[in-house]
């Protein structure tokens, strides 16, 4: 098992599992950038497709291609494993890596259920790692850091009203891929696979939520999961938020807005942001000099896999639990799970309410009629159609 002491004076030895678009487009470039700085070294890659992994390794200058994860872990003993496979494989592969002593950086959605997440967390080290972190790169840009700091200091006053929007567009060809839109293979619809990034950032900025009331529908696509959802979320601070996740929206945007007592914060982007994507509008009585200080975001660090990986490697070297792991990584999955339970049962769901024994703890559809595979709707006809009764990866998914 790598320790902070064992990493002194040498690069972190990394392996990539899965060689699809997210690995090629995000993980490998981030690892390569840190390799230039002497921080990482990619020693192996794994894929069930031998030709694909050999091509990936040839293009990336990676010395050891594998089609067997256990063999790679045994022979290469990596310090860090980057998991870029579909979500149904995440639990098994994360546990294997942790048991081999490697830290893990796993793509979202993290795992298909809270039960799976808790099983992974049980395999983590207790003092200094190894730990398993989730890719929630939108937390790691300079814009989010600046806003978190302003809110923590109370400079903008209490957060009162928030909006969280992931309104994207996916056509029928997108869902023609057999594993998409299916609970077992994709893990969930746009709430789980698309909107989880903005919801995670909202939680990271505003803190713990207390209750959620949601609706979900299948309005266009012939899928098992939803293609749109809406939710009302109350935070422990008292702030109220609306959340919309959609793949039915031709005008695509990712947006967060928080109205505080002394200012409105807005973030508008699509798949990633820079400092310029943020806007702070002060209340009329705020002095201009104070507002100008709020608008100074400092050096521009775009939200990216690179920004998160840089912090993760620093956590490895310090032997500290990284952000987006453990309870900090679980909170977004818990909100998504509660959103589905609320939508499919027409009830308000409170934080920490879903645990062992609850059907939604093990499967996000919860066995709900009209939503669970093979379970026919037995209630009123509107229950299956929408409303309250009603790339596994993103780049772009």
C-alpha positions as a LaTeX table, in Angstrom:
\begin{tabular}{lrrr}
\hline
Residue & $x$ (\AA) & $y$ (\AA) & $z$ (\AA) \\
\hline
Unk1 & 0.00 & 0.00 & 0.00 \\
Unk2 & 1.41 & 3.41 & $-0.94$ \\
Unk3 & 1.98 & 5.72 & 2.01 \\
Unk4 & 2.80 & 9.42 & 2.04 \\
Unk5 & 6.36 & 8.50 & 2.99 \\
Unk6 & 6.68 & 5.98 & 0.15 \\
Unk7 & 5.68 & 8.65 & $-2.39$ \\
Unk8 & 8.41 & 11.10 & $-1.41$ \\
Unk9 & 10.76 & 11.89 & $-4.28$ \\
Unk10 & 8.97 & 9.86 & $-6.94$ \\
Unk11 & 5.93 & 10.09 & $-9.24$ \\
Unk12 & 2.60 & 8.54 & $-8.32$ \\
Unk13 & 2.28 & 5.35 & $-10.39$ \\
Unk14 & $-1.15$ & 5.45 & $-12.07$ \\
Unk15 & $-3.22$ & 2.96 & $-14.07$ \\
Unk16 & $-6.30$ & 3.68 & $-16.19$ \\
Unk17 & $-9.21$ & 1.21 & $-16.29$ \\
Unk18 & $-11.38$ & 1.59 & $-19.39$ \\
Unk19 & $-10.07$ & 3.28 & $-22.51$ \\
Unk20 & $-13.15$ & 5.05 & $-23.88$ \\
Unk21 & $-13.89$ & 8.72 & $-24.47$ \\
Unk22 & $-13.61$ & 9.91 & $-20.87$ \\
Unk23 & $-10.24$ & 8.20 & $-20.43$ \\
Unk24 & $-8.86$ & 9.58 & $-23.68$ \\
Unk25 & $-10.37$ & 13.03 & $-23.43$ \\
Unk26 & $-9.92$ & 13.83 & $-19.74$ \\
Unk27 & $-7.98$ & 11.37 & $-17.59$ \\
Unk28 & $-5.01$ & 10.75 & $-19.84$ \\
Unk29 & $-4.40$ & 14.45 & $-20.62$ \\
Unk30 & $-4.61$ & 15.31 & $-16.90$ \\
Unk31 & $-2.20$ & 12.52 & $-15.98$ \\
Unk32 & 0.14 & 13.57 & $-18.81$ \\
Unk33 & 0.18 & 17.18 & $-17.60$ \\
Unk34 & 1.10 & 16.12 & $-14.08$ \\
Unk35 & 3.67 & 13.72 & $-15.51$ \\
Unk36 & 5.40 & 16.72 & $-17.08$ \\
Unk37 & 5.64 & 18.16 & $-13.56$ \\
Unk38 & 7.07 & 14.94 & $-12.17$ \\
Unk39 & 3.93 & 14.19 & $-10.16$ \\
Unk40 & 2.54 & 11.14 & $-12.00$ \\
Unk41 & 3.58 & 8.27 & $-14.22$ \\
Unk42 & 1.04 & 6.17 & $-16.14$ \\
Unk43 & 2.31 & 2.60 & $-15.94$ \\
Unk44 & $-0.62$ & 0.56 & $-17.26$ \\
Unk45 & $-4.08$ & 0.53 & $-18.79$ \\
Unk46 & $-6.83$ & $-2.12$ & $-18.74$ \\
Unk47 & $-9.70$ & $-2.82$ & $-21.12$ \\
Unk48 & $-11.61$ & $-5.99$ & $-22.05$ \\
Unk49 & $-10.90$ & $-5.12$ & $-25.71$ \\
Unk50 & $-7.26$ & $-6.06$ & $-26.36$ \\
Unk51 & $-7.00$ & $-4.01$ & $-29.54$ \\
Unk52 & $-8.47$ & $-0.96$ & $-27.82$ \\
Unk53 & $-6.12$ & $-1.06$ & $-24.84$ \\
Unk54 & $-3.08$ & $-1.68$ & $-27.04$ \\
Unk55 & $-3.99$ & 1.32 & $-29.20$ \\
Unk56 & $-4.62$ & 3.45 & $-26.09$ \\
Unk57 & $-1.23$ & 2.53 & $-24.65$ \\
Unk58 & 0.56 & 3.11 & $-27.95$ \\
Unk59 & $-0.98$ & 6.56 & $-28.34$ \\
Unk60 & $-0.33$ & 7.54 & $-24.72$ \\
Unk61 & 3.14 & 6.06 & $-24.35$ \\
Unk62 & 1.92 & 3.67 & $-21.65$ \\
Unk63 & 4.19 & 0.62 & $-21.26$ \\
Unk64 & 1.81 & $-2.09$ & $-20.07$ \\
Unk65 & $-1.57$ & $-2.94$ & $-21.67$ \\
Unk66 & $-3.79$ & $-5.49$ & $-19.91$ \\
Unk67 & $-7.16$ & $-7.16$ & $-20.37$ \\
Unk68 & $-7.18$ & $-8.53$ & $-16.80$ \\
Unk69 & $-7.55$ & $-6.06$ & $-13.92$ \\
Unk70 & $-6.43$ & $-8.43$ & $-11.17$ \\
Unk71 & $-3.31$ & $-9.35$ & $-13.08$ \\
Unk72 & $-2.46$ & $-5.70$ & $-13.66$ \\
Unk73 & $-2.90$ & $-4.90$ & $-9.96$ \\
Unk74 & $-0.73$ & $-7.85$ & $-8.98$ \\
Unk75 & 2.06 & $-7.18$ & $-11.46$ \\
Unk76 & 2.21 & $-3.36$ & $-11.54$ \\
Unk77 & 1.14 & $-2.43$ & $-7.99$ \\
Unk78 & $-0.08$ & 1.07 & $-8.98$ \\
Unk79 & $-0.48$ & 3.80 & $-6.37$ \\
Unk80 & $-3.57$ & 5.23 & $-8.10$ \\
Unk81 & $-6.24$ & 3.61 & $-10.28$ \\
Unk82 & $-8.44$ & 5.81 & $-12.50$ \\
Unk83 & $-11.74$ & 4.02 & $-13.25$ \\
Unk84 & $-13.38$ & 5.06 & $-16.53$ \\
Unk85 & $-15.80$ & 2.17 & $-17.06$ \\
Unk86 & $-19.65$ & 2.02 & $-16.97$ \\
Unk87 & $-21.12$ & 2.49 & $-13.47$ \\
Unk88 & $-22.20$ & $-1.12$ & $-13.01$ \\
Unk89 & $-18.51$ & $-2.08$ & $-12.88$ \\
Unk90 & $-17.41$ & 0.63 & $-10.46$ \\
Unk91 & $-18.01$ & $-1.20$ & $-7.18$ \\
Unk92 & $-16.19$ & $-4.38$ & $-8.17$ \\
Unk93 & $-13.26$ & $-2.58$ & $-9.74$ \\
Unk94 & $-12.92$ & $-0.03$ & $-6.93$ \\
Unk95 & $-12.93$ & $-2.74$ & $-4.27$ \\
Unk96 & $-10.31$ & $-4.73$ & $-6.20$ \\
Unk97 & $-8.04$ & $-1.69$ & $-6.44$ \\
Unk98 & $-8.46$ & $-0.77$ & $-2.76$ \\
Unk99 & $-7.70$ & $-4.32$ & $-1.67$ \\
Unk100 & $-4.54$ & $-4.17$ & $-3.78$ \\
Unk101 & $-3.52$ & $-1.06$ & $-1.84$ \\
Unk102 & $-4.23$ & 1.51 & $-4.57$ \\
Unk103 & $-6.09$ & 4.77 & $-4.16$ \\
Unk104 & $-9.01$ & 5.16 & $-6.59$ \\
Unk105 & $-10.35$ & 8.03 & $-8.68$ \\
Unk106 & $-13.67$ & 6.84 & $-10.11$ \\
Unk107 & $-15.82$ & 8.50 & $-12.76$ \\
Unk108 & $-19.38$ & 9.47 & $-12.00$ \\
Unk109 & $-21.95$ & 8.14 & $-11.50$ \\
Unk110 & $-19.97$ & 6.67 & $-8.59$ \\
Unk111 & $-21.89$ & 3.40 & $-8.12$ \\
Unk112 & $-25.50$ & 2.38 & $-8.82$ \\
Unk113 & $-26.73$ & 2.62 & $-5.20$ \\
Unk114 & $-26.03$ & 3.82 & $-1.67$ \\
Unk115 & $-25.54$ & 0.16 & $-0.68$ \\
Unk116 & $-22.76$ & $-0.11$ & $-3.24$ \\
Unk117 & $-21.18$ & 3.14 & $-2.04$ \\
Unk118 & $-21.19$ & 1.98 & 1.57 \\
Unk119 & $-19.63$ & $-1.34$ & 0.54 \\
Unk120 & $-16.82$ & 0.53 & $-1.21$ \\
Unk121 & $-16.26$ & 2.84 & 1.75 \\
Unk122 & $-15.96$ & $-0.19$ & 4.03 \\
Unk123 & $-12.91$ & $-1.30$ & 2.00 \\
Unk124 & $-11.03$ & 1.98 & 2.44 \\
Unk125 & $-8.08$ & 2.39 & 4.75 \\
Unk126 & $-8.64$ & 3.88 & 8.19 \\
Unk127 & $-5.54$ & 6.01 & 8.63 \\
Unk128 & $-3.83$ & 7.48 & 5.59 \\
Unk129 & $-5.64$ & 5.52 & 2.89 \\
Unk130 & $-6.11$ & 4.04 & 0.45 \\
Unk131 & $-9.26$ & 6.07 & $-0.27$ \\
Unk132 & $-11.70$ & 6.13 & $-3.19$ \\
Unk133 & $-12.64$ & 9.56 & $-4.60$ \\
Unk134 & $-15.34$ & 10.35 & $-7.17$ \\
Unk135 & $-14.78$ & 12.58 & $-10.20$ \\
Unk136 & $-16.73$ & 15.73 & $-9.33$ \\
Unk137 & $-14.43$ & 18.15 & $-11.11$ \\
Unk138 & $-16.79$ & 21.13 & $-11.00$ \\
Unk139 & $-15.97$ & 21.63 & $-7.33$ \\
Unk140 & $-12.32$ & 22.26 & $-8.12$ \\
Unk141 & $-12.25$ & 25.40 & $-10.25$ \\
Unk142 & $-11.14$ & 28.73 & $-8.81$ \\
Unk143 & $-14.66$ & 30.13 & $-9.27$ \\
Unk144 & $-16.25$ & 27.60 & $-6.93$ \\
Unk145 & $-13.44$ & 28.05 & $-4.41$ \\
Unk146 & $-13.96$ & 31.84 & $-4.40$ \\
Unk147 & $-17.73$ & 31.55 & $-3.95$ \\
Unk148 & $-17.37$ & 28.96 & $-1.17$ \\
Unk149 & $-15.01$ & 31.34 & 0.62 \\
Unk150 & $-17.40$ & 34.31 & 0.31 \\
Unk151 & $-20.30$ & 32.26 & 1.63 \\
Unk152 & $-18.27$ & 30.74 & 4.46 \\
Unk153 & $-17.14$ & 34.20 & 5.57 \\
Unk154 & $-20.72$ & 35.48 & 5.47 \\
Unk155 & $-19.72$ & 38.31 & 3.14 \\
Unk156 & $-22.83$ & 37.88 & 0.97 \\
Unk157 & $-25.23$ & 37.25 & 3.83 \\
Unk158 & $-27.41$ & 34.17 & 4.18 \\
Unk159 & $-28.20$ & 32.10 & 1.07 \\
Unk160 & $-31.97$ & 32.25 & 0.58 \\
Unk161 & $-33.07$ & 30.99 & $-2.85$ \\
Unk162 & $-31.23$ & 28.77 & $-5.33$ \\
Unk163 & $-31.71$ & 27.27 & $-8.77$ \\
Unk164 & $-29.77$ & 24.32 & $-10.15$ \\
Unk165 & $-30.27$ & 23.51 & $-13.82$ \\
Unk166 & $-28.84$ & 20.81 & $-16.08$ \\
Unk167 & $-30.94$ & 21.09 & $-19.21$ \\
Unk168 & $-29.26$ & 19.22 & $-22.03$ \\
Unk169 & $-30.39$ & 17.57 & $-25.26$ \\
Unk170 & $-30.01$ & 13.92 & $-26.24$ \\
Unk171 & $-31.69$ & 12.52 & $-29.37$ \\
Unk172 & $-33.02$ & 9.05 & $-30.18$ \\
Unk173 & $-29.68$ & 8.01 & $-31.67$ \\
Unk174 & $-28.04$ & 8.65 & $-28.29$ \\
Unk175 & $-30.46$ & 6.22 & $-26.63$ \\
Unk176 & $-30.07$ & 3.66 & $-29.41$ \\
Unk177 & $-26.89$ & 2.54 & $-27.61$ \\
Unk178 & $-28.19$ & $-0.56$ & $-25.78$ \\
Unk179 & $-26.92$ & 0.24 & $-22.28$ \\
Unk180 & $-28.27$ & 3.79 & $-22.14$ \\
Unk181 & $-31.54$ & 4.56 & $-20.43$ \\
Unk182 & $-31.46$ & 1.26 & $-18.49$ \\
Unk183 & $-31.26$ & 1.05 & $-14.70$ \\
Unk184 & $-28.92$ & $-1.92$ & $-14.62$ \\
Unk185 & $-26.36$ & $-0.59$ & $-17.07$ \\
Unk186 & $-26.55$ & 3.23 & $-16.77$ \\
Unk187 & $-27.60$ & 3.48 & $-13.15$ \\
Unk188 & $-30.26$ & 6.15 & $-13.74$ \\
Unk189 & $-31.46$ & 8.88 & $-16.07$ \\
Unk190 & $-30.38$ & 12.54 & $-16.31$ \\
Unk191 & $-30.59$ & 13.05 & $-12.53$ \\
Unk192 & $-27.93$ & 10.40 & $-12.01$ \\
Unk193 & $-25.87$ & 10.54 & $-15.19$ \\
Unk194 & $-25.99$ & 14.20 & $-16.18$ \\
Unk195 & $-27.28$ & 16.53 & $-13.47$ \\
Unk196 & $-25.32$ & 14.98 & $-10.62$ \\
Unk197 & $-22.39$ & 17.33 & $-11.37$ \\
Unk198 & $-24.39$ & 20.54 & $-10.85$ \\
Unk199 & $-26.22$ & 19.07 & $-7.86$ \\
Unk200 & $-22.87$ & 18.13 & $-6.34$ \\
Unk201 & $-21.58$ & 21.67 & $-6.86$ \\
Unk202 & $-24.76$ & 23.12 & $-5.35$ \\
Unk203 & $-24.29$ & 20.96 & $-2.23$ \\
Unk204 & $-20.61$ & 21.87 & $-2.08$ \\
Unk205 & $-21.51$ & 25.56 & $-2.08$ \\
Unk206 & $-24.63$ & 25.55 & 0.11 \\
Unk207 & $-23.91$ & 22.70 & 2.51 \\
Unk208 & $-26.20$ & 19.91 & 3.72 \\
Unk209 & $-29.75$ & 19.51 & 2.43 \\
Unk210 & $-32.60$ & 18.49 & 4.73 \\
Unk211 & $-35.54$ & 17.42 & 2.53 \\
Unk212 & $-36.57$ & 16.99 & $-1.10$ \\
Unk213 & $-39.85$ & 16.76 & $-3.01$ \\
Unk214 & $-39.57$ & 15.68 & $-6.66$ \\
Unk215 & $-41.30$ & 14.72 & $-9.90$ \\
Unk216 & $-39.97$ & 12.61 & $-12.77$ \\
Unk217 & $-41.25$ & 11.74 & $-16.23$ \\
Unk218 & $-40.62$ & 9.94 & $-19.48$ \\
Unk219 & $-41.85$ & 12.53 & $-21.91$ \\
Unk220 & $-39.97$ & 11.64 & $-25.12$ \\
Unk221 & $-37.60$ & 8.69 & $-24.97$ \\
Unk222 & $-38.41$ & 4.98 & $-24.83$ \\
Unk223 & $-36.24$ & 4.22 & $-21.79$ \\
Unk224 & $-36.56$ & 2.55 & $-18.38$ \\
Unk225 & $-35.28$ & 5.62 & $-16.53$ \\
Unk226 & $-36.65$ & 9.15 & $-16.57$ \\
Unk227 & $-35.72$ & 11.70 & $-19.23$ \\
Unk228 & $-36.62$ & 14.71 & $-17.07$ \\
Unk229 & $-36.99$ & 15.47 & $-13.37$ \\
Unk230 & $-37.72$ & 18.47 & $-11.19$ \\
Unk231 & $-37.22$ & 18.85 & $-7.45$ \\
Unk232 & $-37.67$ & 21.26 & $-4.57$ \\
Unk233 & $-34.87$ & 21.04 & $-2.01$ \\
Unk234 & $-34.71$ & 22.55 & 1.47 \\
Unk235 & $-31.24$ & 23.05 & 2.98 \\
Unk236 & $-30.33$ & 22.84 & 6.65 \\
Unk237 & $-29.54$ & 26.56 & 6.45 \\
Unk238 & $-33.17$ & 27.20 & 5.52 \\
Unk239 & $-32.40$ & 28.05 & 1.88 \\
Unk240 & $-34.82$ & 26.72 & $-0.73$ \\
Unk241 & $-33.76$ & 25.45 & $-4.18$ \\
Unk242 & $-35.28$ & 24.22 & $-7.40$ \\
Unk243 & $-33.43$ & 21.52 & $-9.36$ \\
Unk244 & $-34.15$ & 20.60 & $-12.99$ \\
Unk245 & $-32.43$ & 17.75 & $-14.87$ \\
Unk246 & $-33.38$ & 17.21 & $-18.50$ \\
Unk247 & $-32.17$ & 15.65 & $-21.74$ \\
Unk248 & $-35.07$ & 17.25 & $-23.66$ \\
Unk249 & $-33.72$ & 20.80 & $-23.96$ \\
Unk250 & $-32.41$ & 22.03 & $-27.35$ \\
Unk251 & $-30.96$ & 25.16 & $-25.76$ \\
Unk252 & $-28.39$ & 23.38 & $-23.59$ \\
Unk253 & $-27.09$ & 24.96 & $-20.42$ \\
Unk254 & $-25.74$ & 24.13 & $-16.98$ \\
Unk255 & $-26.60$ & 26.82 & $-14.46$ \\
Unk256 & $-26.53$ & 27.54 & $-10.75$ \\
Unk257 & $-27.96$ & 30.69 & $-9.18$ \\
Unk258 & $-27.93$ & 31.55 & $-5.49$ \\
Unk259 & $-29.73$ & 34.60 & $-4.14$ \\
Unk260 & $-28.19$ & 35.72 & $-0.86$ \\
Unk261 & $-29.14$ & 38.62 & 1.40 \\
Unk262 & $-26.53$ & 40.92 & $-0.14$ \\
Unk263 & $-25.86$ & 39.51 & $-3.62$ \\
Unk264 & $-26.89$ & 37.07 & $-6.34$ \\
Unk265 & $-24.33$ & 34.54 & $-7.56$ \\
Unk266 & $-24.75$ & 33.05 & $-11.02$ \\
Unk267 & $-22.79$ & 30.38 & $-12.86$ \\
Unk268 & $-23.64$ & 29.69 & $-16.50$ \\
Unk269 & $-21.72$ & 27.16 & $-18.60$ \\
Unk270 & $-22.20$ & 23.75 & $-20.23$ \\
Unk271 & $-19.53$ & 21.13 & $-19.46$ \\
Unk272 & $-17.02$ & 23.26 & $-17.55$ \\
Unk273 & $-16.42$ & 26.81 & $-16.39$ \\
Unk274 & $-13.79$ & 29.52 & $-16.04$ \\
Unk275 & $-13.85$ & 32.57 & $-13.78$ \\
Unk276 & $-15.64$ & 34.45 & $-16.56$ \\
Unk277 & $-18.58$ & 32.02 & $-16.29$ \\
Unk278 & $-19.45$ & 33.44 & $-12.86$ \\
Unk279 & $-21.32$ & 36.68 & $-12.14$ \\
Unk280 & $-21.94$ & 38.39 & $-8.78$ \\
Unk281 & $-24.68$ & 41.04 & $-8.66$ \\
Unk282 & $-24.70$ & 43.04 & $-5.41$ \\
Unk283 & $-27.79$ & 44.36 & $-3.68$ \\
Unk284 & $-28.39$ & 48.11 & $-4.25$ \\
Unk285 & $-26.98$ & 49.15 & $-0.85$ \\
Unk286 & $-23.64$ & 47.34 & $-1.20$ \\
Unk287 & $-20.66$ & 49.73 & $-1.55$ \\
Unk288 & $-18.99$ & 49.50 & $-4.95$ \\
Unk289 & $-15.58$ & 48.81 & $-3.46$ \\
Unk290 & $-16.94$ & 45.81 & $-1.57$ \\
Unk291 & $-18.71$ & 44.49 & $-4.67$ \\
Unk292 & $-15.51$ & 44.90 & $-6.70$ \\
Unk293 & $-13.64$ & 42.77 & $-4.14$ \\
Unk294 & $-16.30$ & 40.05 & $-4.45$ \\
Unk295 & $-15.87$ & 40.05 & $-8.23$ \\
Unk296 & $-12.12$ & 39.52 & $-8.01$ \\
Unk297 & $-11.83$ & 35.75 & $-8.46$ \\
Unk298 & $-8.04$ & 35.78 & $-8.64$ \\
Unk299 & $-6.02$ & 33.48 & $-10.89$ \\
Unk300 & $-8.24$ & 31.55 & $-13.30$ \\
Unk301 & $-8.27$ & 27.80 & $-12.67$ \\
Unk302 & $-10.97$ & 26.27 & $-14.90$ \\
Unk303 & $-13.05$ & 23.41 & $-13.52$ \\
Unk304 & $-11.41$ & 20.28 & $-14.88$ \\
Unk305 & $-10.19$ & 16.77 & $-14.23$ \\
Unk306 & $-6.71$ & 18.28 & $-14.02$ \\
Unk307 & $-7.68$ & 20.59 & $-11.15$ \\
Unk308 & $-9.19$ & 17.73 & $-9.17$ \\
Unk309 & $-6.36$ & 15.31 & $-9.94$ \\
Unk310 & $-3.80$ & 17.85 & $-8.80$ \\
Unk311 & $-5.52$ & 18.09 & $-5.41$ \\
Unk312 & $-5.98$ & 14.31 & $-5.21$ \\
Unk313 & $-2.28$ & 13.69 & $-5.73$ \\
Unk314 & $-1.51$ & 16.27 & $-3.05$ \\
Unk315 & $-3.84$ & 14.39 & $-0.68$ \\
Unk316 & $-2.04$ & 11.13 & $-1.48$ \\
Unk317 & 1.32 & 12.67 & $-0.69$ \\
Unk318 & $-0.05$ & 14.07 & 2.59 \\
Unk319 & $-1.79$ & 10.80 & 3.50 \\
Unk320 & $-5.10$ & 12.67 & 3.91 \\
Unk321 & $-8.63$ & 11.74 & 2.86 \\
Unk322 & $-9.31$ & 13.64 & $-0.39$ \\
Unk323 & $-12.37$ & 15.73 & $-1.04$ \\
Unk324 & $-15.15$ & 13.90 & $-2.91$ \\
Unk325 & $-14.51$ & 10.66 & $-1.02$ \\
Unk326 & $-16.26$ & 9.06 & 1.94 \\
Unk327 & $-19.16$ & 11.04 & 3.38 \\
Unk328 & $-18.18$ & 14.01 & 1.21 \\
Unk329 & $-18.47$ & 11.92 & $-1.95$ \\
Unk330 & $-21.67$ & 10.17 & $-0.80$ \\
Unk331 & $-23.81$ & 13.28 & $-0.28$ \\
Unk332 & $-24.66$ & 13.82 & $-3.97$ \\
Unk333 & $-25.63$ & 10.17 & $-4.48$ \\
Unk334 & $-27.84$ & 10.42 & $-1.40$ \\
Unk335 & $-29.65$ & 13.45 & $-2.86$ \\
Unk336 & $-30.13$ & 11.72 & $-6.22$ \\
Unk337 & $-31.49$ & 8.62 & $-4.45$ \\
Unk338 & $-33.89$ & 10.73 & $-2.40$ \\
Unk339 & $-35.00$ & 12.55 & $-5.55$ \\
Unk340 & $-35.96$ & 9.25 & $-7.21$ \\
Unk341 & $-37.70$ & 7.94 & $-4.09$ \\
Unk342 & $-39.69$ & 11.14 & $-3.76$ \\
Unk343 & $-40.69$ & 11.18 & $-7.42$ \\
Unk344 & $-41.68$ & 7.51 & $-7.56$ \\
Unk345 & $-43.56$ & 7.45 & $-4.23$ \\
Unk346 & $-45.08$ & 10.95 & $-4.27$ \\
Unk347 & $-43.64$ & 11.74 & $-0.83$ \\
Unk348 & $-41.21$ & 14.15 & 0.80 \\
Unk349 & $-37.90$ & 12.45 & 1.59 \\
Unk350 & $-35.58$ & 13.64 & 4.34 \\
Unk351 & $-31.81$ & 13.37 & 4.54 \\
Unk352 & $-30.48$ & 10.18 & 6.17 \\
Unk353 & $-33.91$ & 8.58 & 5.75 \\
Unk354 & $-32.79$ & 5.97 & 3.20 \\
Unk355 & $-30.79$ & 3.13 & 4.69 \\
Unk356 & $-30.55$ & $-0.67$ & 4.82 \\
Unk357 & $-33.99$ & $-2.23$ & 4.44 \\
Unk358 & $-35.28$ & 0.56 & 2.20 \\
Unk359 & $-35.69$ & $-0.66$ & $-1.41$ \\
Unk360 & $-34.14$ & 2.58 & $-2.69$ \\
Unk361 & $-30.97$ & 1.86 & $-0.70$ \\
Unk362 & $-30.12$ & $-1.01$ & $-3.07$ \\
Unk363 & $-31.73$ & 0.15 & $-6.34$ \\
Unk364 & $-32.54$ & 3.66 & $-7.45$ \\
Unk365 & $-35.87$ & 2.63 & $-8.99$ \\
Unk366 & $-36.84$ & 1.10 & $-5.64$ \\
Unk367 & $-38.98$ & $-1.54$ & $-7.35$ \\
Unk368 & $-41.57$ & 1.14 & $-8.10$ \\
Unk369 & $-44.40$ & 0.07 & $-10.44$ \\
Unk370 & $-44.00$ & 1.63 & $-13.85$ \\
Unk371 & $-40.33$ & 2.38 & $-13.20$ \\
Unk372 & $-38.64$ & $-0.84$ & $-12.12$ \\
Unk373 & $-37.80$ & $-3.17$ & $-15.01$ \\
Unk374 & $-40.59$ & $-5.68$ & $-15.54$ \\
Unk375 & $-42.88$ & $-4.19$ & $-12.87$ \\
Unk376 & $-46.10$ & $-3.00$ & $-14.49$ \\
Unk377 & $-47.94$ & 0.07 & $-13.30$ \\
Unk378 & $-50.97$ & $-0.82$ & $-11.18$ \\
Unk379 & $-52.07$ & 2.65 & $-10.10$ \\
Unk380 & $-53.78$ & 5.35 & $-12.13$ \\
Unk381 & $-52.67$ & 5.80 & $-15.78$ \\
Unk382 & $-50.96$ & 9.11 & $-14.99$ \\
Unk383 & $-48.49$ & 7.35 & $-12.73$ \\
Unk384 & $-46.43$ & 5.99 & $-15.63$ \\
Unk385 & $-46.64$ & 9.09 & $-17.75$ \\
Unk386 & $-45.07$ & 11.83 & $-15.68$ \\
Unk387 & $-45.59$ & 14.29 & $-12.89$ \\
Unk388 & $-45.51$ & 13.50 & $-9.18$ \\
Unk389 & $-47.36$ & 10.23 & $-9.79$ \\
Unk390 & $-45.72$ & 9.35 & $-12.47$ \\
Unk391 & $-20.89$ & 7.54 & $-21.86$ \\
Unk392 & $-22.13$ & 6.43 & $-18.55$ \\
Unk393 & $-19.81$ & 9.42 & $-18.81$ \\
Unk394 & $-20.14$ & 13.11 & $-19.51$ \\
Unk395 & $-17.88$ & 14.78 & $-22.05$ \\
Unk396 & $-20.37$ & 15.33 & $-23.43$ \\
Unk397 & $-22.43$ & 12.23 & $-22.68$ \\
\hline
\end{tabular}
